[in-house]
CSV table of N, CA and C in Angstrom, one decimal:
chain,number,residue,atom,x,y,z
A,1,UNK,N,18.7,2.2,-3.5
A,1,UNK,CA,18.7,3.6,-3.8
A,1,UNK,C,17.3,4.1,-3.6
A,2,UNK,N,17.1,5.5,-3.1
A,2,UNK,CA,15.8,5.9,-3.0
A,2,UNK,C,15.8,7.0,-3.7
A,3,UNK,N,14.3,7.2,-4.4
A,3,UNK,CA,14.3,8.2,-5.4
A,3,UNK,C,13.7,9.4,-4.8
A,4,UNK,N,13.9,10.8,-4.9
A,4,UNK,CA,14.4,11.9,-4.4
A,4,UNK,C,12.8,12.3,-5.1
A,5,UNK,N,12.5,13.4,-4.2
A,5,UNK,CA,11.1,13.9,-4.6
A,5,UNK,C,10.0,13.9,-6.0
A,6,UNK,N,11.6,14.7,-6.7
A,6,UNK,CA,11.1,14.6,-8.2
A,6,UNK,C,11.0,13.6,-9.0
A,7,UNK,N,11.7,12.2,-8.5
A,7,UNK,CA,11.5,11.1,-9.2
A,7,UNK,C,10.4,10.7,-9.0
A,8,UNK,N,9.8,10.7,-7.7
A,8,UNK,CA,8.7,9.9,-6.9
A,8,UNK,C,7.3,10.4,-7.7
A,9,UNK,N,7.6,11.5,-7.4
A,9,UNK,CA,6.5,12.4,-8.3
A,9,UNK,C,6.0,12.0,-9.7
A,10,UNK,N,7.5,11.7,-10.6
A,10,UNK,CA,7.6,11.9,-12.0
A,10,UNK,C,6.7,9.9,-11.9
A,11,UNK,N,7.5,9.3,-11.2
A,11,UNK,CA,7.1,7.5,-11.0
A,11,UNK,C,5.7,7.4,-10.7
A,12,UNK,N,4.8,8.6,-9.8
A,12,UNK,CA,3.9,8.5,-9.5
A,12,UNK,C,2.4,8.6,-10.8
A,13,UNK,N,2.9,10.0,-11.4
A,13,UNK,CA,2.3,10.2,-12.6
A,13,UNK,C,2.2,9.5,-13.9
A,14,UNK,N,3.6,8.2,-13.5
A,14,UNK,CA,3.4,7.3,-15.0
A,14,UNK,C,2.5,6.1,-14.3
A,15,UNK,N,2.7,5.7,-13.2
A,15,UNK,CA,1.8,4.8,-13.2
A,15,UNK,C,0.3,4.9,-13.1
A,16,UNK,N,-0.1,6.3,-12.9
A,16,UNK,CA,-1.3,6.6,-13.0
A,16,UNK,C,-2.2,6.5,-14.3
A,17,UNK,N,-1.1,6.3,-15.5
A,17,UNK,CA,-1.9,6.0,-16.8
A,17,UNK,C,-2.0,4.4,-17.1
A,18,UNK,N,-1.7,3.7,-16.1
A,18,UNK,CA,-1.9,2.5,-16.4
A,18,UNK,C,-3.0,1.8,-16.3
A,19,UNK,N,-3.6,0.8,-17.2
A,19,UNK,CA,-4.8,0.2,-17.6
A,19,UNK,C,-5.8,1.8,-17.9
A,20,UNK,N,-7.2,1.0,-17.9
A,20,UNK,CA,-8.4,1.8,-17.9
A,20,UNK,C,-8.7,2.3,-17.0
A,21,UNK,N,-9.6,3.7,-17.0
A,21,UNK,CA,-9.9,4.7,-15.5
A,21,UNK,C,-10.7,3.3,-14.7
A,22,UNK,N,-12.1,2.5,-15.4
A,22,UNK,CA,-12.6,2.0,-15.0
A,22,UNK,C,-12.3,0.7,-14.2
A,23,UNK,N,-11.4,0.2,-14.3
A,23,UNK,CA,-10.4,-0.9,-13.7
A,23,UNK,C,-9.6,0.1,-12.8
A,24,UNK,N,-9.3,1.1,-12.7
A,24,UNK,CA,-8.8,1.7,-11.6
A,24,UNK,C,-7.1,0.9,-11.4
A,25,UNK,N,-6.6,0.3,-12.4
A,25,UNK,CA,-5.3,-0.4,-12.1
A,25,UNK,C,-4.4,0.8,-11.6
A,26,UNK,N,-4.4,1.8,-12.9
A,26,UNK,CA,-3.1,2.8,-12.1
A,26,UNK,C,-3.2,3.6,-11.2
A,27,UNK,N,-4.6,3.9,-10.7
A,27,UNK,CA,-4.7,4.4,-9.1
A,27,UNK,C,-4.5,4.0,-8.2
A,28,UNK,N,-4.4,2.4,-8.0
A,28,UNK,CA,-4.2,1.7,-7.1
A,28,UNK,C,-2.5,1.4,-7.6
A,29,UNK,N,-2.3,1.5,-8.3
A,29,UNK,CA,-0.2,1.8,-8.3
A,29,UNK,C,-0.4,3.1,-7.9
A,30,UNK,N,-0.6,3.6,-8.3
A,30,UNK,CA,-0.1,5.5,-7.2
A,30,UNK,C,-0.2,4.9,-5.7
A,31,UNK,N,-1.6,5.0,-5.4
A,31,UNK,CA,-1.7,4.1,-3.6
A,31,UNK,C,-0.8,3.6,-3.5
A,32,UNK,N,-0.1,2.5,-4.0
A,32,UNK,CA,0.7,1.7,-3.3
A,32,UNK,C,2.3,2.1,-3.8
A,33,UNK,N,2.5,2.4,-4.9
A,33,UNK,CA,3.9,3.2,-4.1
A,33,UNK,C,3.8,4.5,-3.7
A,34,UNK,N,3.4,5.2,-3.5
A,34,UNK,CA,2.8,6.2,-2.4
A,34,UNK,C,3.1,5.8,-1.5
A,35,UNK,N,2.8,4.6,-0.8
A,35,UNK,CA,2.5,4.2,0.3
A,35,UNK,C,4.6,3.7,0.6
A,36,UNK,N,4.9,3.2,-0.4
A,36,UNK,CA,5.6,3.1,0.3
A,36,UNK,C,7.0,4.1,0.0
A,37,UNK,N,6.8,5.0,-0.8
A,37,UNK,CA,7.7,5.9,-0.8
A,37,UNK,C,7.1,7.2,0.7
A,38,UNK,N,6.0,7.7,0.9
A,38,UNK,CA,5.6,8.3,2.0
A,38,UNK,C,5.6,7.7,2.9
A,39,UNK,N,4.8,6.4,3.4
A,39,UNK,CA,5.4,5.7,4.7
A,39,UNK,C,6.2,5.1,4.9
A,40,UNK,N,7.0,4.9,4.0
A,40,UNK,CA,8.1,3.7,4.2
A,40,UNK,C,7.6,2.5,4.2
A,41,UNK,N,6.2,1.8,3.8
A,41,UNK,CA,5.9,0.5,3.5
A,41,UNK,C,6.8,-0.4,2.4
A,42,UNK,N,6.9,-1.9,3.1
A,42,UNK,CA,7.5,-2.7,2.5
A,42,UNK,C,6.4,-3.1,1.5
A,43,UNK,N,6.7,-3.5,0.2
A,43,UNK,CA,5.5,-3.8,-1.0
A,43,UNK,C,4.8,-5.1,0.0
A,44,UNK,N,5.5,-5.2,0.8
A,44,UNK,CA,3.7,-6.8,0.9
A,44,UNK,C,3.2,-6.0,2.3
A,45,UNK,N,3.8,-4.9,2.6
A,45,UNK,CA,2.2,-4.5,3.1
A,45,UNK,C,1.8,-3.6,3.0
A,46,UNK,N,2.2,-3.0,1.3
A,46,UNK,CA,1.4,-1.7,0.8
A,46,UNK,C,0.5,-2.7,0.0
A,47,UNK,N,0.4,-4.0,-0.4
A,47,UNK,CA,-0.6,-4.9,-0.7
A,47,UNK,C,-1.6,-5.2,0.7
A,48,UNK,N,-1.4,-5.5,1.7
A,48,UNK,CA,-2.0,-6.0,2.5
A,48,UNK,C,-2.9,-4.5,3.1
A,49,UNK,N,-2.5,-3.1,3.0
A,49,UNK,CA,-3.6,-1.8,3.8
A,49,UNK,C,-4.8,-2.0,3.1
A,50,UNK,N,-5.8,-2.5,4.4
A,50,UNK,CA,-7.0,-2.2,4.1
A,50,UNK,C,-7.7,-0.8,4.8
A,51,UNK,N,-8.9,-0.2,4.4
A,51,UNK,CA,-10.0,0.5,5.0
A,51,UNK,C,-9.9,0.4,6.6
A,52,UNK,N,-10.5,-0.9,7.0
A,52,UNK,CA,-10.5,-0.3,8.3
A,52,UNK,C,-9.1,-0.1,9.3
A,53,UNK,N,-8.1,-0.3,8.5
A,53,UNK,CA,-7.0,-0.3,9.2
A,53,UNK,C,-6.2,1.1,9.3
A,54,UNK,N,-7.1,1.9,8.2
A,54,UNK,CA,-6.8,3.6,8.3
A,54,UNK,C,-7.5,4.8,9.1
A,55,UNK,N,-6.6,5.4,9.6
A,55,UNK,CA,-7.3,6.4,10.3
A,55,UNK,C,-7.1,8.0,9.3
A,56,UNK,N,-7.9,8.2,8.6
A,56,UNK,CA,-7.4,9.1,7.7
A,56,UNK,C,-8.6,10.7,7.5
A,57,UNK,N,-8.2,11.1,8.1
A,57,UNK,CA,-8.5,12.2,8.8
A,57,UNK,C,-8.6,13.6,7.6
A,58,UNK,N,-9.8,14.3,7.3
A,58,UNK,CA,-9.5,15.3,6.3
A,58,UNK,C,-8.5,16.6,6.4
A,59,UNK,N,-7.7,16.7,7.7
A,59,UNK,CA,-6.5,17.5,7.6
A,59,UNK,C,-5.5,17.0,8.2
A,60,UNK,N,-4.1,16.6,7.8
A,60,UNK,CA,-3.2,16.5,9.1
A,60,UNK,C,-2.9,15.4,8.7
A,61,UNK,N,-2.0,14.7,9.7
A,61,UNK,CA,-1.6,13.2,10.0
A,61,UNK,C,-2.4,12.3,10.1
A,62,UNK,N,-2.0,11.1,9.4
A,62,UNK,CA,-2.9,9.9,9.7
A,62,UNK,C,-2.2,8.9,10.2
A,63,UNK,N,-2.9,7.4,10.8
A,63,UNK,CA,-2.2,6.7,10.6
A,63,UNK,C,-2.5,5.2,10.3
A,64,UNK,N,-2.0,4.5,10.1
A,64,UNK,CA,-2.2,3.1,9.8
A,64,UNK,C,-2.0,1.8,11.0
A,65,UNK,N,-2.4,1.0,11.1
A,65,UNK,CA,-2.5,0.1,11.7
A,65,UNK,C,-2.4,-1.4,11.4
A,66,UNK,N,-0.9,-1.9,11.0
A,66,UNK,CA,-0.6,-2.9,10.2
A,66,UNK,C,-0.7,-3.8,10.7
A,67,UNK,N,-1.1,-5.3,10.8
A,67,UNK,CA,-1.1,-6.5,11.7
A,67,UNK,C,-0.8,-7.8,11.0
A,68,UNK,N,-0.7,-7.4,9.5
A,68,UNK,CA,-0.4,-8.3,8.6
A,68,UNK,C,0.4,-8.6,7.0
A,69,UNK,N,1.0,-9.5,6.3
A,69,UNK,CA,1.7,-8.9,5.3
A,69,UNK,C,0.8,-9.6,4.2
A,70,UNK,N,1.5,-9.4,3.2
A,70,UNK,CA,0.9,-10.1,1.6
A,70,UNK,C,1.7,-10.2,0.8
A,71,UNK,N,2.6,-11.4,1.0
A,71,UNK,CA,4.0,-11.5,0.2
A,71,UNK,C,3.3,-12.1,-1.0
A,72,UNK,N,3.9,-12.1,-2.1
A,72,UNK,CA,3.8,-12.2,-3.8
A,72,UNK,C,4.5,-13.8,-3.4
A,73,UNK,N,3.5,-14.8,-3.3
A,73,UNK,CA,4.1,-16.3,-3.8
A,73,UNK,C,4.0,-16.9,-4.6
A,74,UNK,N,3.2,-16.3,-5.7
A,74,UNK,CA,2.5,-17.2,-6.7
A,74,UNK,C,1.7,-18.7,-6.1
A,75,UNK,N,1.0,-18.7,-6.9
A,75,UNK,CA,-0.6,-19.5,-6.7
A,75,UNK,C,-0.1,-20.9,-6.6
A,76,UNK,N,1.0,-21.1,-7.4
A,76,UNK,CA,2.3,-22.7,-7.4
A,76,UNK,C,2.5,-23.1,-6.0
A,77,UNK,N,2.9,-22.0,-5.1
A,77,UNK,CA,3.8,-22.0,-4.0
A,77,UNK,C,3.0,-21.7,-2.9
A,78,UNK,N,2.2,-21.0,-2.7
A,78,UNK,CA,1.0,-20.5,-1.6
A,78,UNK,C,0.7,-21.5,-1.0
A,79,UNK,N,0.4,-21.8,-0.1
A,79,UNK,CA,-0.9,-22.2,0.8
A,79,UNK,C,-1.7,-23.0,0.4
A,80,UNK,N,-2.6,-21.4,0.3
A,80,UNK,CA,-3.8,-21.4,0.1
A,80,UNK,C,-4.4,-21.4,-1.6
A,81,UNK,N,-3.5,-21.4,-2.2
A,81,UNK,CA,-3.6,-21.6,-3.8
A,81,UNK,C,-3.9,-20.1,-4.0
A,82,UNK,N,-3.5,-18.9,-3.4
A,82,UNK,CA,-4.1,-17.7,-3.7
A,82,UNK,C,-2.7,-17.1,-4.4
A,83,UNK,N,-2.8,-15.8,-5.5
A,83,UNK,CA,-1.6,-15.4,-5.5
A,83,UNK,C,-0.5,-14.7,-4.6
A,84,UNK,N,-1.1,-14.3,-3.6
A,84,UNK,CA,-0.4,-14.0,-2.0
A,84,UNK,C,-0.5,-14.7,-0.8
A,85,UNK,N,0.3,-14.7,-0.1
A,85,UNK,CA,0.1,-15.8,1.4
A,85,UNK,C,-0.1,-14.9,2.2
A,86,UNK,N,-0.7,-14.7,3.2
A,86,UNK,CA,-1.1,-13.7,4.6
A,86,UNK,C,-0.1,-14.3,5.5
A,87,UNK,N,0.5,-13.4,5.8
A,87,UNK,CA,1.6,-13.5,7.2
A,87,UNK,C,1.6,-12.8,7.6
A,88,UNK,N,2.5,-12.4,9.0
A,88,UNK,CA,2.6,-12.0,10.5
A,88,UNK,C,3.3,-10.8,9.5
A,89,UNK,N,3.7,-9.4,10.5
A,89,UNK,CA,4.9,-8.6,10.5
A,89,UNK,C,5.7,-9.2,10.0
A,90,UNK,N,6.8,-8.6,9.2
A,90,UNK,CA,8.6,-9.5,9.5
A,90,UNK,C,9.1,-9.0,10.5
A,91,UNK,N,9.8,-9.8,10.9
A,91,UNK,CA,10.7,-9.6,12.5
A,91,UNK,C,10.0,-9.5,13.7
A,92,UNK,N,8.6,-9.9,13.8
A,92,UNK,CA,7.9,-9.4,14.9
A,92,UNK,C,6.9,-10.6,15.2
A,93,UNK,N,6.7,-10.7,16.2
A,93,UNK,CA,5.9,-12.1,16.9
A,93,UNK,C,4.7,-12.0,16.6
A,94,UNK,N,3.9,-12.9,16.4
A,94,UNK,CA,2.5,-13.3,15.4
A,94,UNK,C,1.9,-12.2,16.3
A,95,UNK,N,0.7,-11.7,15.4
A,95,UNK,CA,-0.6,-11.2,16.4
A,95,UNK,C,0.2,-9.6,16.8
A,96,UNK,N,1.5,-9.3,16.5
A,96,UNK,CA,2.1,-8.0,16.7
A,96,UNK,C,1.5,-6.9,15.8
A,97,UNK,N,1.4,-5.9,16.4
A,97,UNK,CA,1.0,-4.8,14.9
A,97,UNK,C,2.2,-3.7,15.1
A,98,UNK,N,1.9,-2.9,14.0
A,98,UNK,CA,2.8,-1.7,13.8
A,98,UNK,C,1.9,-0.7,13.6
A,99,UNK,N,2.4,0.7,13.5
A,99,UNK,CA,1.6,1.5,13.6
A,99,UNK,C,2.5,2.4,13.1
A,100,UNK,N,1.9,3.2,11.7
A,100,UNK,CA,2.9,3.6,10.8
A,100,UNK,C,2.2,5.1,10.7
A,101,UNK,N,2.8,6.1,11.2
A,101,UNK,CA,2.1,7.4,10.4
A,101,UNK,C,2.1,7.5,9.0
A,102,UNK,N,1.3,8.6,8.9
A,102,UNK,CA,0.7,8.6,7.7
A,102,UNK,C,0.8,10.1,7.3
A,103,UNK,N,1.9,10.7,6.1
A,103,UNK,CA,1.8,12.3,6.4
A,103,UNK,C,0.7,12.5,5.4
A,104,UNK,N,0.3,14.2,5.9
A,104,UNK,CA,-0.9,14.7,5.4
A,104,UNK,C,-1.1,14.8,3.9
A,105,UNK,N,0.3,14.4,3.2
A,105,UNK,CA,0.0,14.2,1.3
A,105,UNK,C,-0.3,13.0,0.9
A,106,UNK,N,0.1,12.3,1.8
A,106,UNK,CA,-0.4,10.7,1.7
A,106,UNK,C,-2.0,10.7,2.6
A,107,UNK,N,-2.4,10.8,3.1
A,107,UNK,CA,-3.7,11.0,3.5
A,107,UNK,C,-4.8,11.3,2.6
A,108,UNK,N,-4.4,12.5,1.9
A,108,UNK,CA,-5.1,13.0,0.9
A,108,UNK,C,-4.9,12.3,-0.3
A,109,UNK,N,-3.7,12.0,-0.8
A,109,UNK,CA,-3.9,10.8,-2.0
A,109,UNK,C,-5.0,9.8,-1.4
A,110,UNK,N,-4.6,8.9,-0.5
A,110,UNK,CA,-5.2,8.0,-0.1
A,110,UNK,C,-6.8,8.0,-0.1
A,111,UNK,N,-7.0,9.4,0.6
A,111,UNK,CA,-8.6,9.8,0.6
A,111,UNK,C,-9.1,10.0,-0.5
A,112,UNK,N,-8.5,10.4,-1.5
A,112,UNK,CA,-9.1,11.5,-2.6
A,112,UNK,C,-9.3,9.8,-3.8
A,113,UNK,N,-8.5,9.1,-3.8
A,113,UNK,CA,-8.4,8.2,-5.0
A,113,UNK,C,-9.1,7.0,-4.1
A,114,UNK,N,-9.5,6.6,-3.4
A,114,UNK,CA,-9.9,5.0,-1.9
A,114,UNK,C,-8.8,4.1,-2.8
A,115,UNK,N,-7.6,4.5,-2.7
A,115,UNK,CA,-6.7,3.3,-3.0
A,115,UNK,C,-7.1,1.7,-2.1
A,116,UNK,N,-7.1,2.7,-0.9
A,116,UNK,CA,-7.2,1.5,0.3
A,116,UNK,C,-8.6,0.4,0.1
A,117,UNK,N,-8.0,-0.9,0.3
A,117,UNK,CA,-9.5,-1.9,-0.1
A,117,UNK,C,-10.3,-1.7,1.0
A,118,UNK,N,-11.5,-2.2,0.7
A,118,UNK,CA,-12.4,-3.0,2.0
A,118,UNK,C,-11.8,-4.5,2.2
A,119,UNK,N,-11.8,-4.8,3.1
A,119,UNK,CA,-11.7,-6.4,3.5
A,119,UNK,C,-13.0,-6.9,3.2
């Protein structure tokens, strides 16, 4: 089921009281379901958008430049003993990217809060 404007809205403003301003926890939940209620991001790669992967422009469309995921495997199961594993796209051949617009209300969250990490 997908939630209709005013849910998204109403979802967006509770998780922006989460943790302390200082820790920035619930800004970075707004970013990331933002991200995937406005782009259609799957949650391991509204984990995985970094900085240089945005093109985010002070008016208008933006867009993203995905080449990677960050599935939730817990630190047991990983790899790399990390709480996420780095993978490819799903459904798409290693080293593939995607390229996801970005509309101009999501740009502006994005910009205004730097949800997006640095690498």
């Amino acid at each position: 089921m997908v939630a209709n404007p005013h849910q998204a809205r109403d979802l967006l403003d509770a998780v922006s009281f989460v943790g302390d301003y200082r820790r920035a926890r619930g800004r970075r939940l707004v970013g990331f379901f933002a991200g995937m209620y406005y782009a259609d991001l799957r949650p391991e790669e509204a984990v995985a958008v970094a900085l240089p992967d945005c093109r985010l422009p002070s008016t208008g469309w933006g867009r993203l430049i995905l080449h990677r995921t960050l599935p939730q495997a817990g630190k047991r199961w990983a790899d790399t003993g990390k709480f996420h594993d780095e993978r490819g796209l799903k459904n798409r051949p290693p080293g593939e990217t995607r390229v996801v617009p970005l509309p101009p209300h999501l740009v502006t969250m994005w910009g205004a809060h730097r949800y997006v990490r640095h690498r």
